[in-house]
PDB file of C-alpha atoms in Angstrom:
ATOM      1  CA  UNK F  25    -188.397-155.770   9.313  1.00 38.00           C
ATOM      2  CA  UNK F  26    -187.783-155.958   5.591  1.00 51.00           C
ATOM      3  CA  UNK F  27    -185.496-158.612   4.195  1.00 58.00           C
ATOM      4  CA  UNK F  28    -182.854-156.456   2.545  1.00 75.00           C
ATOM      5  CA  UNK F  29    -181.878-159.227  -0.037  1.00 89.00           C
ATOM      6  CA  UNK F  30    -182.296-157.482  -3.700  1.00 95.00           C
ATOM      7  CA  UNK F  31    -182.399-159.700  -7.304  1.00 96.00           C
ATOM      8  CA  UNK F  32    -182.228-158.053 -10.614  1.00 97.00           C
ATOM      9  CA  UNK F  33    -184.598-159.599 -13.413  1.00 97.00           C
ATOM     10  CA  UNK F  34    -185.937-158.722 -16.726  1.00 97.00           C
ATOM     11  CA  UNK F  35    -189.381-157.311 -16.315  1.00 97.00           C
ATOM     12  CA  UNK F  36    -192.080-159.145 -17.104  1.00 96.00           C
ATOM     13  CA  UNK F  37    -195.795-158.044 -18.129  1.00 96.00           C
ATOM     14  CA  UNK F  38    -196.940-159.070 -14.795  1.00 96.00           C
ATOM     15  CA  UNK F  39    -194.818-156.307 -13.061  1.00 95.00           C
ATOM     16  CA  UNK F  40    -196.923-153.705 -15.126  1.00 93.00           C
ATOM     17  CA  UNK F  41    -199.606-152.639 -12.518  1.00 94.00           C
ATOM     18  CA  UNK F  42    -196.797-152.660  -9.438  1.00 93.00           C
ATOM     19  CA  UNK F  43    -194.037-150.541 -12.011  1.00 92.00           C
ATOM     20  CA  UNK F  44    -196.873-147.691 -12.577  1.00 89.00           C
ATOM     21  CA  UNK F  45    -197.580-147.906  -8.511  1.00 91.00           C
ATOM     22  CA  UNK F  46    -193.559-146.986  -8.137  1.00 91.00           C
ATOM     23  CA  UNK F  47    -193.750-144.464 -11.124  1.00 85.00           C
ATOM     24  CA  UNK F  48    -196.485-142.670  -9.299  1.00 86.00           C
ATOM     25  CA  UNK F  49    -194.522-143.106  -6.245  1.00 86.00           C
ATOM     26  CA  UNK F  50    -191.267-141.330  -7.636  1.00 74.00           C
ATOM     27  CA  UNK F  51    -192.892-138.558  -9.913  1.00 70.00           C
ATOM     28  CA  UNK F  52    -196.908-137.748  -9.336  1.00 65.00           C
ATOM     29  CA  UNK F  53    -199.252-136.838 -11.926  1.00 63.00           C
ATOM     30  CA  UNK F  54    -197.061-134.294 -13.230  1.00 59.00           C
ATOM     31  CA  UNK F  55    -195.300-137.427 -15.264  1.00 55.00           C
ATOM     32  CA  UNK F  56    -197.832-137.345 -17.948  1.00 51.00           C
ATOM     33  CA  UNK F  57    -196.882-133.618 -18.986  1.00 55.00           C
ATOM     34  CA  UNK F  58    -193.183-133.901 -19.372  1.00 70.00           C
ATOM     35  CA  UNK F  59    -191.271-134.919 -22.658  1.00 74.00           C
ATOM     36  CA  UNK F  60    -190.042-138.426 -22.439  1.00 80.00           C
ATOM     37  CA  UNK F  61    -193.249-139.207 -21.501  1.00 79.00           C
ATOM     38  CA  UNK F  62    -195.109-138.130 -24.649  1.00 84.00           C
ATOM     39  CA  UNK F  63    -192.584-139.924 -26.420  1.00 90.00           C
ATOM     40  CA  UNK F  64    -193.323-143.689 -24.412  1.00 85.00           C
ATOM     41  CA  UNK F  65    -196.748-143.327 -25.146  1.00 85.00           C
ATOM     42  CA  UNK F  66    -196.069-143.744 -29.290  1.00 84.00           C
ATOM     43  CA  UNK F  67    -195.569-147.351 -28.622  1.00 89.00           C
ATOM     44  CA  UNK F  68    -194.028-149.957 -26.295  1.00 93.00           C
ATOM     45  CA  UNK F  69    -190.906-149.913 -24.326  1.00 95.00           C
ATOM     46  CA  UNK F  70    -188.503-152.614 -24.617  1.00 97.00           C
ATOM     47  CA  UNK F  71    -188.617-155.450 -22.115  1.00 95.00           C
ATOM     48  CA  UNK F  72    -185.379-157.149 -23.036  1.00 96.00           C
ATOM     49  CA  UNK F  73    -184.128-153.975 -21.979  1.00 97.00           C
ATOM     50  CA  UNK F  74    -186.062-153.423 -18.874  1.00 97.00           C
ATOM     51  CA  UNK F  75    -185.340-154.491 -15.668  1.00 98.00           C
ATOM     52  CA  UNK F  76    -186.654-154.988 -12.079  1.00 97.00           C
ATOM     53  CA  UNK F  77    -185.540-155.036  -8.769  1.00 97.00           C
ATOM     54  CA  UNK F  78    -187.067-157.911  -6.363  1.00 97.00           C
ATOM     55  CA  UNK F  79    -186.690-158.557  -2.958  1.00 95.00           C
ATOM     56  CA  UNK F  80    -188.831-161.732  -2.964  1.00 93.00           C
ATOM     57  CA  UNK F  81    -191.504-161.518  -5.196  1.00 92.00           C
ATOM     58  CA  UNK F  82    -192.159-157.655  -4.546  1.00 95.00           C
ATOM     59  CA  UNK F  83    -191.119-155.304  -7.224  1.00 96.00           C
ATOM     60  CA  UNK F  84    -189.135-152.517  -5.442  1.00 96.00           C
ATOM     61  CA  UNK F  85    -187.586-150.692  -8.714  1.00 96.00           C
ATOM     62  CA  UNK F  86    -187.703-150.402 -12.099  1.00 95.00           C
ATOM     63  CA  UNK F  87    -185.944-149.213 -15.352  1.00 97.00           C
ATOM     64  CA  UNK F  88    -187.339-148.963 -18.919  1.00 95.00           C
ATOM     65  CA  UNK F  89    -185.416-148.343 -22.219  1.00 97.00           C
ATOM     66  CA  UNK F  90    -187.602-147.590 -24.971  1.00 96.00           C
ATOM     67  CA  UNK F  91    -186.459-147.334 -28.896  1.00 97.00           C
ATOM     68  CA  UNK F  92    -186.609-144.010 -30.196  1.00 97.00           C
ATOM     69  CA  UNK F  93    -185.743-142.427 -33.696  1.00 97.00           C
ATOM     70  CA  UNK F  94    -184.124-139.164 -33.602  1.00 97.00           C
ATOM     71  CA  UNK F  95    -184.807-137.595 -36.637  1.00 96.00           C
ATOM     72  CA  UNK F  96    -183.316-140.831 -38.781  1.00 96.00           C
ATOM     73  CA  UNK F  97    -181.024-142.656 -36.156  1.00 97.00           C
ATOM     74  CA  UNK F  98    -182.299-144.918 -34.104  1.00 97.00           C
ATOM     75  CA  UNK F  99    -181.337-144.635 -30.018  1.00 97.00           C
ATOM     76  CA  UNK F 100    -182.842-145.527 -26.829  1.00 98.00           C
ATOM     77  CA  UNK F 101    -184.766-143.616 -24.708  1.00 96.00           C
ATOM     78  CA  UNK F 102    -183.508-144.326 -20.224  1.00 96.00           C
ATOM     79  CA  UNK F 103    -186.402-144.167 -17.962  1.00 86.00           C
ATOM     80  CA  UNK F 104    -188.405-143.894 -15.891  1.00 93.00           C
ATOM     81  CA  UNK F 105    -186.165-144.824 -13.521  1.00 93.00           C
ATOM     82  CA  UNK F 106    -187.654-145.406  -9.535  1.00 92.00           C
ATOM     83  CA  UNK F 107    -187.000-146.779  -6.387  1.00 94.00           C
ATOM     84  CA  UNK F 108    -189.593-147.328  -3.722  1.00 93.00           C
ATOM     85  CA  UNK F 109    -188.942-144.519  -0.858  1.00 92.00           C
ATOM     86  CA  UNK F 110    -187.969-147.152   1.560  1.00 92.00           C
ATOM     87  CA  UNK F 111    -185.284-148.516  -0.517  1.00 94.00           C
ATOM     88  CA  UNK F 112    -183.712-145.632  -2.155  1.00 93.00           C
ATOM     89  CA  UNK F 113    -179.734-144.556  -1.553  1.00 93.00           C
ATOM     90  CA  UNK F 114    -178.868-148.653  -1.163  1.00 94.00           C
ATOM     91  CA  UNK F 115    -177.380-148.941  -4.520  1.00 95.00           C
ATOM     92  CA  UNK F 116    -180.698-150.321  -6.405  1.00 96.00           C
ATOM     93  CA  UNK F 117    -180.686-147.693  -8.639  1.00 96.00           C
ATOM     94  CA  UNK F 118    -177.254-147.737  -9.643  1.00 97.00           C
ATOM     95  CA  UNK F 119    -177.440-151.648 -10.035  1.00 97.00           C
ATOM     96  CA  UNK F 120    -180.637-151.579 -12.186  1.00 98.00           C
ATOM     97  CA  UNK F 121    -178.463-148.725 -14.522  1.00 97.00           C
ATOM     98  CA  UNK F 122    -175.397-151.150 -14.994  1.00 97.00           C
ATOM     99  CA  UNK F 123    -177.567-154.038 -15.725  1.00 97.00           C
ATOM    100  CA  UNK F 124    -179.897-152.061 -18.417  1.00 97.00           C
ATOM    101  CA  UNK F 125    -176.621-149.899 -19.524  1.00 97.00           C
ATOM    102  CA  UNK F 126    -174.950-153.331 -20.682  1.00 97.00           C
ATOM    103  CA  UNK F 127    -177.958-154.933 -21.959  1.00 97.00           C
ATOM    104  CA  UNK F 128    -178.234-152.059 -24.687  1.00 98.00           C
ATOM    105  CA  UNK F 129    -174.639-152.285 -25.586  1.00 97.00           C
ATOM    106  CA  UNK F 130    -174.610-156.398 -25.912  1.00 98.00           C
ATOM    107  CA  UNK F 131    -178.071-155.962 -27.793  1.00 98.00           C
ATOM    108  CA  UNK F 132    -175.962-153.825 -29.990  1.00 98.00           C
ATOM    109  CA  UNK F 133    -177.748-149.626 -29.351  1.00 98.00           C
ATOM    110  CA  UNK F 134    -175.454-147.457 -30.215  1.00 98.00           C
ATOM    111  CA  UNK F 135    -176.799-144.184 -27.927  1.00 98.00           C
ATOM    112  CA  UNK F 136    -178.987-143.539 -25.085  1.00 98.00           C
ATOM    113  CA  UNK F 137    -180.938-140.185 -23.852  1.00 97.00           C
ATOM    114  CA  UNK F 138    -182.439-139.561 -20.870  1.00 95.00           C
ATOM    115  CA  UNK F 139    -183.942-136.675 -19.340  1.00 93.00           C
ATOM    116  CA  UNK F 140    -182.461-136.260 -15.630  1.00 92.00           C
ATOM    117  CA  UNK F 141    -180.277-134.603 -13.002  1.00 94.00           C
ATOM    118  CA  UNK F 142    -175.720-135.155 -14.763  1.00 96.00           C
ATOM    119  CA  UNK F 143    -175.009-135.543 -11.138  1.00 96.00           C
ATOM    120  CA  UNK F 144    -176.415-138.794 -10.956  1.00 95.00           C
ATOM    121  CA  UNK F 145    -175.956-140.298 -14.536  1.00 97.00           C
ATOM    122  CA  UNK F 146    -172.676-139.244 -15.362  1.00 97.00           C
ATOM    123  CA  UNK F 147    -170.726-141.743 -13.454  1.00 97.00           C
ATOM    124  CA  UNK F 148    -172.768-144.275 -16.415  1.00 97.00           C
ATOM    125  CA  UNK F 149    -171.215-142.239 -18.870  1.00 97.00           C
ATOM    126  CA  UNK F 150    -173.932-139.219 -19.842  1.00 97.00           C
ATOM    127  CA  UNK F 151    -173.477-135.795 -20.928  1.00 96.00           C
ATOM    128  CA  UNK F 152    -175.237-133.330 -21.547  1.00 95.00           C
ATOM    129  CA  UNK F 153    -176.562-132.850 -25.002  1.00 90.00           C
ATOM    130  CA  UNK F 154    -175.531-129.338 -25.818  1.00 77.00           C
ATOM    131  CA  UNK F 155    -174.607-128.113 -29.228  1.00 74.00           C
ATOM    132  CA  UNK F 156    -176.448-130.709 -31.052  1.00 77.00           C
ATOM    133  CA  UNK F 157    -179.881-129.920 -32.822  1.00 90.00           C
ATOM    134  CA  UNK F 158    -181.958-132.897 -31.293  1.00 94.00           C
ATOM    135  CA  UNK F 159    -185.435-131.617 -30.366  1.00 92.00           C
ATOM    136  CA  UNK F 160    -187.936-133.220 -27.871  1.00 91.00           C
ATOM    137  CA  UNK F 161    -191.518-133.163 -28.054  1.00 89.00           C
ATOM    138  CA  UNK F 162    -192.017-130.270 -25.405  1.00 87.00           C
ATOM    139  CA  UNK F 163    -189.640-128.192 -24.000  1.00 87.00           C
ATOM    140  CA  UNK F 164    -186.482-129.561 -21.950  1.00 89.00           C
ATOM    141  CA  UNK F 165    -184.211-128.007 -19.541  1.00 91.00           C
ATOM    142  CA  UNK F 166    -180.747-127.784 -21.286  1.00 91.00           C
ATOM    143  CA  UNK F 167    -178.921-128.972 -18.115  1.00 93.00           C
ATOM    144  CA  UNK F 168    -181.060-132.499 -17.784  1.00 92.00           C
ATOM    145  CA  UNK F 169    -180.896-133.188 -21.476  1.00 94.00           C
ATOM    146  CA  UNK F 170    -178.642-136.209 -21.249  1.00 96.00           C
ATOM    147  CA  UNK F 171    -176.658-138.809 -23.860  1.00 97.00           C
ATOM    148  CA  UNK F 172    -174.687-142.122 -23.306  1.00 98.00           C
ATOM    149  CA  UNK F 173    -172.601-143.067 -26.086  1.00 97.00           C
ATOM    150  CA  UNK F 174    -172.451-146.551 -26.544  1.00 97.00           C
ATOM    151  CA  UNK F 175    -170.365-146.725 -29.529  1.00 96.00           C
ATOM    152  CA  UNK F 176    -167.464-143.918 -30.124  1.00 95.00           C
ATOM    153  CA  UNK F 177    -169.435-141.010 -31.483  1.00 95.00           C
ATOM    154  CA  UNK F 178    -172.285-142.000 -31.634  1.00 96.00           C
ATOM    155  CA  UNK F 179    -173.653-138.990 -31.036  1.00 94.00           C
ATOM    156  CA  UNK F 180    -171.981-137.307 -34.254  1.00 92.00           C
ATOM    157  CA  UNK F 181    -174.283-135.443 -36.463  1.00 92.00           C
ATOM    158  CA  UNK F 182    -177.391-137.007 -34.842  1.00 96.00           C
ATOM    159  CA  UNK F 183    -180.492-134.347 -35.144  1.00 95.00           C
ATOM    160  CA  UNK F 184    -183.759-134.236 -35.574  1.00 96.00           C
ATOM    161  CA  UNK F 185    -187.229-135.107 -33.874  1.00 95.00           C
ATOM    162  CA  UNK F 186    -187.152-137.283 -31.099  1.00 95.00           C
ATOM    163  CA  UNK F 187    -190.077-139.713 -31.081  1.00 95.00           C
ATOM    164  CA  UNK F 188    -190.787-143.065 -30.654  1.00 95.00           C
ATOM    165  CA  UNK F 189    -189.591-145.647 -33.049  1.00 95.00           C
ATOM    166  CA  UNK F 190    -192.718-147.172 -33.744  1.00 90.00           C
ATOM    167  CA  UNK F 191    -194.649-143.675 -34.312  1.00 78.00           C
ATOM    168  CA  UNK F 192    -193.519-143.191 -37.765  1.00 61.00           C
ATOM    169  CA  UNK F 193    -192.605-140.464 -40.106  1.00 53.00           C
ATOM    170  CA  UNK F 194    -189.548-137.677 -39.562  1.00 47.00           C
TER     171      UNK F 194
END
């Protein structure tokens, strides 16, 4: 019977191998194709901004924020965000959102985007993105193109190339 007792901590390079097990988990091989993900692999995520979900020492769930430039202004990038099958629709999720949501605004981020389903991340305060001329590195569906305004307007006249802050050039 599992022990249903669930701590939140910053992740740690030792969660690596067990995070990629979830991610494979939550979105197959099909991950590697998509958007965000060509924009994580231009450098790290952050980890101060990256949390886990424990129950003991087993890593259940996981969020990344990574830093991003789009064109000039500097955001984060949400995800991936997973939950282990057997764990999912108990909160963990939502928990691991609050706790990475506030670390980017005490760290001092300004704006987040995510690709994902409104539904879901609106109650965190995302929107969709329409009207604004921010482009991804592959196509997007309009509908899942998400922001999170961390500061009023934050999103004003922000466009331009998303890619990842440590990949240089505009």
């Amino acid at each position: 019977m599992l022990n249903h007792v669930v701590a939140y901590a910053p992740e740690e390079p030792v969660h690596d191998v067990v995070i990629e097990e979830i991610n494979r988990e939550a979105f197959g091989p099909g991950r590697f194709t998509r958007a965000a993900y060509r924009i994580r692999e231009g450098g790290p995520h952050d980890r101060s901004l990256s949390f886990v979900a424990l129950n003991g020492e087993h890593v259940i769930a996981s969020i990344r924020l990574t830093p991003i430039l789009i064109g000039p202004t500097p955001a984060m990038l949400l995800g991936p965000l997973a939950v282990r099958p057997a764990w999912k629709n108990q909160g963990i999720g939502a928990a691991l959102m609050r706790t990475s949501m506030e670390a980017a605004r005490l760290a001092g981020h300004d704006l987040v985007i995510l690709v994902g389903d409104e539904p879901y991340y609106a109650p965190f305060g995302f929107r969709q993105i329409s009207g604004h001329q921010i482009e991804m590195p592959a196509p997007v569906d309009p509908a899942r193109f998400l922001a999170c305004e961390l500061k009023p307007r934050a999103l004003y006249d922000v466009a331009g190339k998303v890619r990842h802050a440590h990949s240089g050039g505009i």
